[in-house]
DNA sequence: GCTAGACTGTCGAGAACTCGACACTCGCAC
DNA sequence: GTGCGAGTGTCGAGTTCTCGACAGTCTAGC
């Protein structure tokens, strides 16, 4: 089933007054990036900031042994590298495109100029930073306290909120990497969820069949993080519940 | 063994030009707070900002069932609630005093006024925010990937870096809460570490005997987080290695 | 000195996940 | 249609930690 295609919008850009947006609109480039695309690695200078319209970017923490795990994600409710609008800085994470991404991109320099002139933008950058921090600290707890199944469900729900279809292209290996678990554990959970009727999967693809069932199975972290984004960035922050709500009402 | 008593200093306050500091020094109150003191709960308005001179504040993520786990900590390299200097905000965590705390405290309003006038303070707030975020995302990975023993060692090292003695007053129950594990697991690890000669413990107290041994047993997260603070806030950020280094050289 | 409650020790069973490896499948590209 | 390599299925052994509960210890306060 194809969900209603949302307008190609990013919550932060949408929240800017038109006059503020006009100041830097000519510096914005629209990009489309394939799944798997590496945007930044730890230590890379953040020279561009991405405002997703659709799709998700995973921010991953890398280990010395090459292992990695997702710490937070960025979707249409936010922006990748936004703190670089305030001052030059280096990435702390590996940022990769998780699902096909359409985004507005602008150089950090240009956005810094806009930041200096727009109180609203400064406010949004500040709030987004806080939301991301809230996301991270909730994930600290989640990874320690919750089962792989709950986290698997959380991952799917978060992804679902930010894309325009019920179908997520992802391999079990990939999800195992994101969750920091073994691929065969993901296999076991996927089979269990399929048996419960909440998803259907085949090679490289997961279909979300029963979103409410997924929500019943996930941990509280899904809702806490969503609520944090909404409180700080408004109902449209969203990629999360704002859009989900429109869809539910329209169904 | 009593370590050299460090000057009662906070890295952020020390990094401010005297003229900037003078602007709000009369609004600073020195406080001493006992272990266990609750400073903020999630949702509380952050009305005061604490700059520890000595001691540690734990920031904990709370679960619905009352369970909790430490997401990050604040010591003399930083400040609790510092983002409230930028704009009014609510705490995302439960903040409790983990070891006896001596701190400089100032109202968020007053520090906001100073923030508006001091470019250095704005820079420090920005950098501290980033360091805290880096701390959190490393902890996301640590909690998922590393053993309780490694995390136990990390916890002790981090605490050791920020206090003036080799003796940490803490119960196994408390540490189990911080790490999000069962108390009996902490007992097992403590016994093992004692058998390895790196700590000695008795009821409610842990003595750090062999710091280098602890460092060999901990995970990479200890060093990564320490390096992030140093890179962003300078060598003195350091509750961490800066002070450790002085101590080692003086030995 | 004594007592009570907080703190640690101990335990067996169990759950959740890891490990490492190989077999099987399937979907895409030619 | 076909072949191949990526992706999933399966497996048994093992590890780490949880669970829940009770016994033993120790320290602070009276």
Coordinates of C-alpha atoms (C1' of nucleotides) in Angstrom, one line a residue:
Chain A
X1 CA 0.0 0.0 0.0
X2 CA 1.3 3.4 -0.9
X3 CA 0.8 6.0 1.7
X4 CA -0.3 9.5 0.7
X5 CA 2.9 11.1 -0.6
X6 CA 3.7 14.0 1.7
X7 CA 4.7 17.3 0.3
X8 CA 8.5 17.4 0.1
X9 CA 8.9 19.4 3.2
X10 CA 11.2 19.6 6.2
X11 CA 9.8 20.7 9.5
X12 CA 12.6 23.1 10.3
X13 CA 12.6 24.8 7.0
X14 CA 8.8 25.0 7.1
X15 CA 8.9 26.7 10.5
X16 CA 11.0 29.5 9.2
X17 CA 9.3 32.8 8.3
X18 CA 9.3 33.2 4.5
X19 CA 11.4 36.3 4.8
X20 CA 14.1 34.4 6.7
X21 CA 14.0 31.5 4.3
X22 CA 14.2 33.8 1.3
X23 CA 17.6 35.1 2.6
X24 CA 19.3 31.8 1.9
X25 CA 17.0 30.0 -0.4
X26 CA 19.2 30.6 -3.4
X27 CA 22.0 28.7 -1.6
X28 CA 19.9 25.6 -1.2
X29 CA 20.4 22.6 -3.4
X30 CA 18.0 19.8 -3.7
X31 CA 19.6 16.4 -3.6
X32 CA 18.6 12.8 -3.9
X33 CA 20.8 10.3 -2.3
X34 CA 20.8 6.5 -2.4
X35 CA 20.5 4.2 0.5
X36 CA 23.9 3.5 1.9
X37 CA 25.5 6.8 0.9
X38 CA 28.1 8.0 3.4
X39 CA 27.7 11.6 4.3
X40 CA 30.2 12.0 7.2
X41 CA 32.6 10.0 9.2
X42 CA 33.8 11.0 12.7
X43 CA 36.3 13.8 12.5
X44 CA 35.1 15.0 9.1
X45 CA 34.5 18.7 8.9
X46 CA 30.8 19.4 8.5
X47 CA 30.7 21.5 5.5
X48 CA 27.1 20.9 4.4
X49 CA 23.9 20.7 6.3
X50 CA 21.1 18.4 5.1
X51 CA 17.4 19.0 5.7
X52 CA 15.6 15.8 4.7
X53 CA 12.2 16.1 3.0
X54 CA 11.8 12.4 2.9
X55 CA 13.9 9.5 4.2
X56 CA 16.2 8.9 7.1
X57 CA 19.9 9.4 7.9
X58 CA 21.4 7.2 10.6
X59 CA 24.0 8.5 12.9
X60 CA 26.3 5.8 14.1
X61 CA 28.9 5.5 16.8
X62 CA 31.9 3.6 15.6
X63 CA 34.0 1.2 17.6
X64 CA 37.7 0.5 17.2
X65 CA 37.1 -3.0 16.0
X66 CA 34.9 -1.7 13.2
X67 CA 31.7 -2.5 14.9
X68 CA 29.1 0.2 14.9
X69 CA 25.7 1.0 16.2
X70 CA 23.1 3.6 15.6
X71 CA 22.9 6.3 18.2
X72 CA 20.3 8.6 16.7
X73 CA 18.6 9.3 13.4
X74 CA 17.6 12.3 11.4
X75 CA 14.5 12.6 9.3
X76 CA 12.2 15.4 8.0
X77 CA 11.8 16.7 11.5
X78 CA 15.4 17.8 11.6
X79 CA 18.7 18.3 9.9
X80 CA 22.1 16.7 9.7
X81 CA 24.9 18.8 10.9
X82 CA 22.8 21.6 12.1
X83 CA 25.1 22.6 14.9
X84 CA 27.6 23.6 12.2
X85 CA 25.4 26.6 11.5
X86 CA 26.5 28.0 14.8
X87 CA 30.2 27.4 14.5
X88 CA 32.6 25.2 12.4
X89 CA 32.8 21.7 13.7
X90 CA 33.6 18.1 13.0
X91 CA 31.2 15.2 12.9
X92 CA 31.0 13.0 16.0
X93 CA 29.3 10.2 14.1
X94 CA 29.2 8.3 10.9
X95 CA 26.2 9.6 9.0
X96 CA 24.8 7.3 6.4
X97 CA 21.6 7.4 4.3
X98 CA 19.4 4.7 5.6
X99 CA 16.5 5.0 3.2
X100 CA 16.4 6.8 -0.1
X101 CA 16.8 10.5 0.8
X102 CA 15.5 13.6 -0.7
X103 CA 16.9 16.6 1.1
X104 CA 17.7 20.3 0.9
X105 CA 21.4 20.9 1.3
X106 CA 23.2 24.1 2.1
X107 CA 26.8 24.9 3.0
X108 CA 27.5 25.4 6.7
X109 CA 28.9 28.8 5.9
X110 CA 25.8 30.0 4.2
X111 CA 23.6 28.7 6.9
X112 CA 25.7 30.4 9.5
X113 CA 25.1 33.7 7.8
X114 CA 21.4 33.0 7.9
X115 CA 21.7 31.9 11.5
X116 CA 23.3 35.3 12.5
X117 CA 20.3 37.1 11.0
X118 CA 17.4 35.0 11.9
X119 CA 16.2 34.7 15.5
X120 CA 13.8 32.0 14.5
X121 CA 16.6 30.0 12.9
X122 CA 18.7 30.3 16.0
X123 CA 15.8 29.2 18.1
X124 CA 15.2 26.2 15.9
X125 CA 18.8 25.2 15.9
X126 CA 18.9 25.4 19.6
X127 CA 15.7 23.3 20.0
X128 CA 16.8 20.7 17.5
X129 CA 20.1 20.3 19.3
X130 CA 18.2 19.7 22.5
X131 CA 15.8 17.2 20.8
X132 CA 18.8 15.3 19.4
X133 CA 20.4 15.1 22.8
X134 CA 17.1 13.9 24.3
X135 CA 17.0 11.3 21.6
X136 CA 20.5 10.1 22.5
X137 CA 19.9 9.9 26.2
X138 CA 16.8 7.9 25.7
X139 CA 18.7 5.5 23.5
X140 CA 21.4 5.1 26.1
X141 CA 18.7 3.6 28.4
X142 CA 16.9 1.7 25.6
X143 CA 20.0 -0.1 24.5
X144 CA 20.8 -1.2 28.1
X145 CA 17.3 -2.1 29.2
X146 CA 15.2 -3.2 26.4
X147 CA 15.0 -6.4 24.4
X148 CA 16.1 -6.7 20.8
X149 CA 12.5 -7.2 19.8
X150 CA 11.4 -3.9 21.4
X151 CA 14.2 -2.1 19.8
X152 CA 13.5 -3.7 16.4
X153 CA 9.9 -2.4 16.6
X154 CA 11.1 1.0 17.7
X155 CA 13.4 1.1 14.7
X156 CA 10.6 0.2 12.3
X157 CA 8.2 2.7 13.7
X158 CA 10.6 5.5 13.6
X159 CA 11.5 4.7 10.0
X160 CA 7.8 4.3 9.1
X161 CA 7.1 7.8 10.4
X162 CA 9.6 9.3 8.0
X163 CA 9.0 7.6 4.8
X164 CA 6.1 7.6 2.4
X165 CA 5.4 3.8 2.1
X166 CA 4.7 0.9 4.3
X167 CA 7.6 -0.9 2.7
X168 CA 11.1 -0.6 4.1
X169 CA 14.0 -1.8 2.1
X170 CA 16.5 -3.2 4.5
X171 CA 18.4 -6.4 5.1
X172 CA 18.6 -8.2 8.4
X173 CA 22.3 -7.6 8.4
X174 CA 21.8 -3.9 8.1
X175 CA 19.3 -3.8 10.9
X176 CA 21.6 -6.0 13.0
X177 CA 24.3 -3.3 12.5
X178 CA 22.0 -0.5 13.5
X179 CA 20.9 -2.3 16.6
X180 CA 24.3 -3.6 17.5
X181 CA 23.2 -7.2 17.6
X182 CA 23.8 -10.4 15.7
X183 CA 22.2 -10.9 12.4
X184 CA 20.7 -14.2 13.4
X185 CA 19.0 -12.5 16.4
X186 CA 17.3 -10.2 13.9
X187 CA 16.2 -13.2 11.9
X188 CA 14.6 -14.7 15.0
X189 CA 12.8 -11.5 15.9
X190 CA 11.7 -10.9 12.3
X191 CA 10.2 -14.4 12.2
X192 CA 8.5 -13.8 15.5
X193 CA 7.0 -10.5 14.4
X194 CA 5.9 -12.1 11.2
X195 CA 4.2 -14.9 13.1
X196 CA 2.5 -12.2 15.1
X197 CA 1.2 -10.7 11.9
X198 CA 2.7 -7.2 12.5
X199 CA 5.2 -7.4 9.6
X200 CA 5.7 -9.4 6.5
X201 CA 9.2 -9.8 5.2
X202 CA 11.1 -11.2 2.3
X203 CA 14.7 -10.9 1.2
X204 CA 15.8 -7.3 1.8
X205 CA 12.3 -5.9 2.3
X206 CA 10.0 -5.5 5.3
X207 CA 6.3 -4.6 4.9
X208 CA 4.6 -3.1 7.9
X209 CA 1.3 -4.8 8.2
X210 CA 0.0 -3.8 11.6
X211 CA 1.4 -0.6 12.9
X212 CA -0.7 -0.6 16.1
X213 CA 0.7 -4.1 16.8
X214 CA 4.2 -2.8 16.4
X215 CA 3.4 0.0 18.8
X216 CA 2.1 -2.4 21.3
X217 CA 5.3 -4.4 21.1
X218 CA 7.8 -1.6 21.1
X219 CA 9.3 0.0 24.3
X220 CA 8.3 3.3 25.7
X221 CA 11.3 4.9 24.1
X222 CA 9.5 5.3 20.8
X223 CA 6.9 7.5 22.3
X224 CA 9.2 9.4 24.6
X225 CA 11.5 10.4 21.7
X226 CA 8.6 11.3 19.5
X227 CA 7.1 13.4 22.3
X228 CA 10.4 15.2 22.9
X229 CA 10.7 16.2 19.3
X230 CA 7.1 17.4 19.2
X231 CA 7.5 19.4 22.4
X232 CA 10.7 21.0 21.3
X233 CA 10.0 21.4 17.6
X234 CA 6.2 21.4 17.3
X235 CA 3.6 19.0 16.1
X236 CA 5.0 18.9 12.6
X237 CA 8.2 17.4 13.9
X238 CA 6.6 15.0 12.7
X239 CA 8.2 12.9 10.3
X240 CA 6.9 11.6 13.6
X241 CA 3.3 11.7 14.8
X242 CA 2.2 14.8 13.0
X243 CA 2.3 13.0 9.6
X244 CA 1.3 9.8 11.1
X245 CA -1.8 11.5 12.5
X246 CA -2.7 13.0 9.2
X247 CA -2.5 9.7 7.6
X248 CA -4.5 8.0 10.2
X249 CA -7.2 10.6 10.0
X250 CA -7.3 10.3 6.3
X251 CA -7.6 6.5 6.3
Chain B
X1 CA 45.7 7.6 50.1
X2 CA 44.7 11.2 49.7
X3 CA 45.3 12.6 46.4
X4 CA 46.5 16.2 46.1
X5 CA 43.6 18.4 46.7
X6 CA 42.9 20.3 43.6
X7 CA 42.1 23.9 43.6
X8 CA 38.3 24.4 43.7
X9 CA 37.9 25.1 40.1
X10 CA 35.6 24.5 37.3
X11 CA 37.0 24.3 33.8
X12 CA 34.4 26.4 32.2
X13 CA 34.6 29.2 34.7
X14 CA 38.4 29.0 34.5
X15 CA 38.3 29.4 30.7
X16 CA 36.4 32.7 31.0
X17 CA 38.3 35.9 30.7
X18 CA 38.4 37.6 34.1
X19 CA 36.4 40.6 32.8
X20 CA 33.6 38.3 31.6
X21 CA 33.6 36.4 34.8
X22 CA 33.5 39.6 36.8
X23 CA 30.2 40.5 35.1
X24 CA 28.3 37.8 36.9
X25 CA 30.5 36.8 39.8
X26 CA 28.3 38.5 42.3
X27 CA 25.4 36.3 41.3
X28 CA 27.4 33.1 41.9
X29 CA 26.7 31.2 45.1
X30 CA 29.0 28.4 46.3
X31 CA 27.1 25.3 47.5
X32 CA 28.0 22.0 49.0
X33 CA 25.6 19.2 48.3
X34 CA 25.4 15.7 49.8
X35 CA 25.5 12.5 47.9
X36 CA 22.1 11.6 46.7
X37 CA 20.7 15.1 46.5
X38 CA 18.2 15.5 43.7
X39 CA 18.8 18.5 41.6
X40 CA 16.3 18.1 38.8
X41 CA 13.8 15.6 37.5
X42 CA 12.6 15.4 33.9
X43 CA 10.2 18.2 33.2
X44 CA 11.5 20.5 35.9
X45 CA 12.3 24.0 34.8
X46 CA 16.0 24.5 34.9
X47 CA 16.2 27.6 37.0
X48 CA 19.8 27.2 38.3
X49 CA 23.0 26.1 36.6
X50 CA 25.7 24.3 38.6
X51 CA 29.4 24.5 37.9
X52 CA 31.0 21.7 39.9
X53 CA 34.5 22.3 41.4
X54 CA 34.7 18.8 42.8
X55 CA 32.4 15.9 42.6
X56 CA 30.0 14.4 40.1
X57 CA 26.4 14.8 39.1
X58 CA 24.7 11.9 37.4
X59 CA 22.2 12.5 34.7
X60 CA 19.7 9.6 34.5
X61 CA 17.1 8.5 32.1
X62 CA 14.0 7.4 33.8
X63 CA 11.7 4.6 32.7
X64 CA 8.0 4.3 33.3
X65 CA 8.5 1.4 35.7
X66 CA 10.8 3.4 37.9
X67 CA 13.9 1.9 36.6
X68 CA 16.6 4.3 35.7
X69 CA 20.0 4.3 34.2
X70 CA 22.8 6.9 33.9
X71 CA 23.1 8.5 30.5
X72 CA 25.9 11.0 31.1
X73 CA 27.6 12.7 34.0
X74 CA 28.8 16.2 34.8
X75 CA 31.9 17.0 36.7
X76 CA 34.4 19.9 37.0
X77 CA 34.8 20.0 33.3
X78 CA 31.3 21.1 32.7
X79 CA 28.1 22.4 34.1
X80 CA 24.6 21.1 34.8
X81 CA 21.8 22.8 32.9
X82 CA 24.1 25.0 30.9
X83 CA 21.9 25.0 27.9
X84 CA 19.4 27.0 30.0
X85 CA 21.8 29.9 29.7
X86 CA 20.8 30.2 26.1
X87 CA 17.0 30.0 26.5
X88 CA 14.6 28.8 29.2
X89 CA 14.2 25.0 29.2
X90 CA 13.2 21.9 31.1
X91 CA 15.4 19.2 32.3
X92 CA 15.4 16.0 30.2
X93 CA 17.0 13.9 32.9
X94 CA 17.0 13.3 36.6
X95 CA 20.1 15.0 37.9
X96 CA 21.4 13.7 41.2
X97 CA 24.6 14.3 43.1
X98 CA 26.6 11.2 42.9
X99 CA 29.6 12.1 45.0
X100 CA 29.8 15.0 47.5
X101 CA 29.6 18.1 45.4
X102 CA 31.1 21.5 45.7
X103 CA 29.8 23.8 43.0
X104 CA 29.3 27.3 41.9
X105 CA 25.6 27.9 41.3
X106 CA 23.9 30.7 39.4
X107 CA 20.4 31.4 38.2
X108 CA 19.7 30.6 34.6
X109 CA 18.5 34.2 34.1
X110 CA 21.7 35.7 35.4
X111 CA 23.8 33.5 33.3
X112 CA 21.7 34.2 30.3
X113 CA 22.5 37.9 30.7
X114 CA 26.2 37.0 30.8
X115 CA 25.8 34.7 27.8
X116 CA 24.4 37.6 25.8
X117 CA 27.5 39.7 26.6
X118 CA 30.3 37.2 26.5
X119 CA 31.4 35.6 23.2
X120 CA 33.7 33.3 25.1
X121 CA 30.8 32.1 27.3
X122 CA 28.7 31.5 24.2
X123 CA 31.5 29.5 22.7
X124 CA 31.9 27.5 25.9
X125 CA 28.2 26.7 26.2
X126 CA 28.2 25.6 22.6
X127 CA 31.2 23.4 23.0
X128 CA 30.0 21.9 26.2
X129 CA 26.7 21.0 24.6
X130 CA 28.5 19.2 21.9
X131 CA 30.7 17.4 24.3
X132 CA 27.7 16.2 26.3
X133 CA 26.1 15.0 23.1
X134 CA 29.3 13.2 22.2
X135 CA 29.3 11.6 25.6
X136 CA 25.7 10.5 25.2
X137 CA 26.2 8.9 21.8
X138 CA 29.2 7.0 23.0
X139 CA 27.2 5.7 25.9
X140 CA 24.5 4.5 23.5
X141 CA 27.0 2.2 22.0
X142 CA 28.7 1.3 25.2
X143 CA 25.5 0.1 26.8
X144 CA 24.7 -2.1 23.9
X145 CA 28.1 -3.5 23.1
X146 CA 30.2 -3.6 26.2
X147 CA 30.2 -5.9 29.2
X148 CA 29.1 -4.9 32.7
X149 CA 32.7 -5.3 33.8
X150 CA 34.0 -2.8 31.2
X151 CA 31.3 -0.4 32.0
X152 CA 31.9 -0.8 35.7
X153 CA 35.6 0.1 35.1
X154 CA 34.6 3.1 33.0
X155 CA 32.3 4.3 35.7
X156 CA 35.0 4.1 38.3
X157 CA 37.7 5.8 36.1
X158 CA 35.3 8.6 35.2
X159 CA 34.5 9.2 38.8
X160 CA 38.1 9.0 39.9
X161 CA 39.0 11.7 37.4
X162 CA 36.7 14.1 39.1
X163 CA 37.2 13.6 42.8
X164 CA 40.1 14.2 45.1
X165 CA 40.5 10.8 46.6
X166 CA 41.1 7.2 45.5
X167 CA 38.1 6.2 47.7
X168 CA 34.6 6.3 46.2
X169 CA 31.7 6.0 48.5
X170 CA 29.1 4.0 46.7
X171 CA 27.0 0.9 47.2
X172 CA 26.7 -1.9 44.8
X173 CA 23.0 -1.2 44.6
X174 CA 23.7 2.4 43.5
X175 CA 26.2 1.4 40.9
X176 CA 23.8 -1.3 39.6
X177 CA 21.2 1.5 39.2
X178 CA 23.7 3.7 37.3
X179 CA 24.7 0.8 35.0
X180 CA 21.1 -0.5 34.6
X181 CA 22.0 -4.0 35.8
X182 CA 21.3 -6.2 38.6
X183 CA 23.0 -5.7 42.0
X184 CA 24.2 -9.2 42.1
X185 CA 25.9 -8.7 38.8
X186 CA 27.8 -5.8 40.3
X187 CA 28.8 -7.9 43.2
X188 CA 30.2 -10.5 40.9
X189 CA 32.2 -7.9 38.9
X190 CA 33.4 -6.2 42.1
X191 CA 34.7 -9.5 43.4
X192 CA 36.4 -10.2 40.2
X193 CA 38.1 -6.8 40.1
X194 CA 39.2 -7.2 43.6
X195 CA 40.6 -10.6 42.8
X196 CA 42.5 -8.9 40.0
X197 CA 43.9 -6.4 42.4
X198 CA 42.6 -3.3 40.8
X199 CA 40.1 -2.4 43.5
X200 CA 39.5 -3.2 47.1
X201 CA 36.0 -2.8 48.5
X202 CA 34.0 -3.1 51.6
X203 CA 30.5 -2.2 52.4
X204 CA 29.6 1.0 50.7
X205 CA 33.1 2.0 49.7
X206 CA 35.5 1.2 46.8
X207 CA 39.2 1.9 46.9
X208 CA 40.9 2.3 43.6
X209 CA 44.2 0.4 43.9
X210 CA 45.5 0.1 40.4
X211 CA 44.2 2.7 38.1
X212 CA 46.3 1.4 35.2
X213 CA 44.8 -2.0 35.7
X214 CA 41.3 -0.4 35.6
X215 CA 42.2 1.3 32.3
X216 CA 43.3 -1.9 30.8
X217 CA 40.0 -3.5 31.7
X218 CA 37.7 -0.8 30.6
X219 CA 36.3 -0.3 27.2
X220 CA 37.4 2.3 24.6
X221 CA 34.5 4.5 25.6
X222 CA 36.3 5.9 28.6
X223 CA 39.1 7.3 26.4
X224 CA 36.8 8.4 23.6
X225 CA 34.7 10.5 25.9
X226 CA 37.7 11.9 27.7
X227 CA 39.3 12.9 24.3
X228 CA 36.0 14.5 23.1
X229 CA 35.8 16.7 26.2
X230 CA 39.5 17.6 25.8
X231 CA 39.2 18.4 22.2
X232 CA 36.1 20.5 22.6
X233 CA 36.8 22.1 26.0
X234 CA 40.6 22.0 26.2
X235 CA 43.1 20.0 28.2
X236 CA 41.7 21.2 31.5
X237 CA 38.4 19.4 30.7
X238 CA 39.9 17.3 32.7
X239 CA 38.2 16.5 35.6
X240 CA 39.4 14.2 33.1
X241 CA 43.0 13.6 32.0
X242 CA 44.3 17.0 32.7
X243 CA 44.1 16.5 36.4
X244 CA 44.9 12.9 36.2
X245 CA 48.0 13.8 34.4
X246 CA 49.1 16.3 36.9
X247 CA 48.6 13.7 39.6
X248 CA 50.6 11.1 37.7
X249 CA 53.4 13.4 37.1
X250 CA 53.5 14.5 40.7
X251 CA 53.6 11.0 42.0
Chain C
dG1 C1' 27.5 -2.3 74.1
dC2 C1' 23.5 -3.5 71.4
dT3 C1' 20.3 -3.5 67.7
dA4 C1' 18.3 -3.0 63.5
dG5 C1' 18.4 -2.1 59.0
dA6 C1' 21.2 -1.5 55.0
dC7 C1' 24.5 -3.8 52.4
dT8 C1' 26.7 -7.8 50.5
dG9 C1' 27.0 -13.0 49.6
dT10 C1' 25.1 -17.0 47.7
dC11 C1' 22.3 -19.8 45.0
dG12 C1' 20.0 -22.6 41.2
dA13 C1' 17.2 -22.0 37.4
dG14 C1' 16.3 -19.7 33.5
dA15 C1' 16.3 -16.3 29.6
dA16 C1' 18.3 -13.8 26.1
dC17 C1' 21.6 -13.4 23.1
dT18 C1' 26.3 -14.6 21.1
dC19 C1' 29.3 -17.4 18.4
dG20 C1' 30.8 -19.5 14.1
dA21 C1' 29.7 -22.0 10.4
dC22 C1' 27.4 -24.1 6.8
dA23 C1' 23.2 -25.0 4.0
dC24 C1' 19.6 -23.2 1.5
dT25 C1' 17.1 -19.6 -1.1
dC26 C1' 16.0 -16.1 -4.1
dG27 C1' 16.2 -12.1 -6.8
dC28 C1' 18.7 -9.5 -10.1
dA29 C1' 21.4 -9.0 -14.0
dC30 C1' 22.8 -10.8 -18.1
Chain D
dG1 C1' 16.0 -18.7 -18.9
dT2 C1' 20.2 -19.2 -16.0
dG3 C1' 23.7 -18.4 -12.8
dC4 C1' 25.7 -16.3 -9.0
dG5 C1' 26.3 -14.0 -5.0
dA6 C1' 23.9 -11.7 -1.4
dG7 C1' 20.7 -12.7 2.0
dT8 C1' 18.3 -15.7 5.1
dG9 C1' 17.7 -20.2 7.7
dT10 C1' 19.4 -23.4 10.9
dC11 C1' 22.2 -25.3 14.5
dG12 C1' 24.4 -26.7 19.0
dA13 C1' 27.3 -25.0 22.3
dG14 C1' 28.4 -21.4 25.1
dT15 C1' 28.3 -16.9 27.6
dT16 C1' 26.4 -13.3 30.1
dC17 C1' 23.3 -11.7 32.8
dT18 C1' 18.5 -11.8 35.1
dC19 C1' 15.4 -13.5 38.5
dG20 C1' 13.9 -13.9 43.2
dA21 C1' 15.0 -15.0 47.6
dC22 C1' 17.2 -15.8 51.7
dA23 C1' 21.4 -15.8 54.7
dG24 C1' 25.2 -13.5 56.6
dT25 C1' 27.6 -9.2 57.8
dC26 C1' 28.6 -4.7 59.3
dT27 C1' 28.1 -0.1 60.7
dA28 C1' 25.7 3.8 62.5
dG29 C1' 22.9 5.5 65.9
dC30 C1' 21.1 5.1 70.3

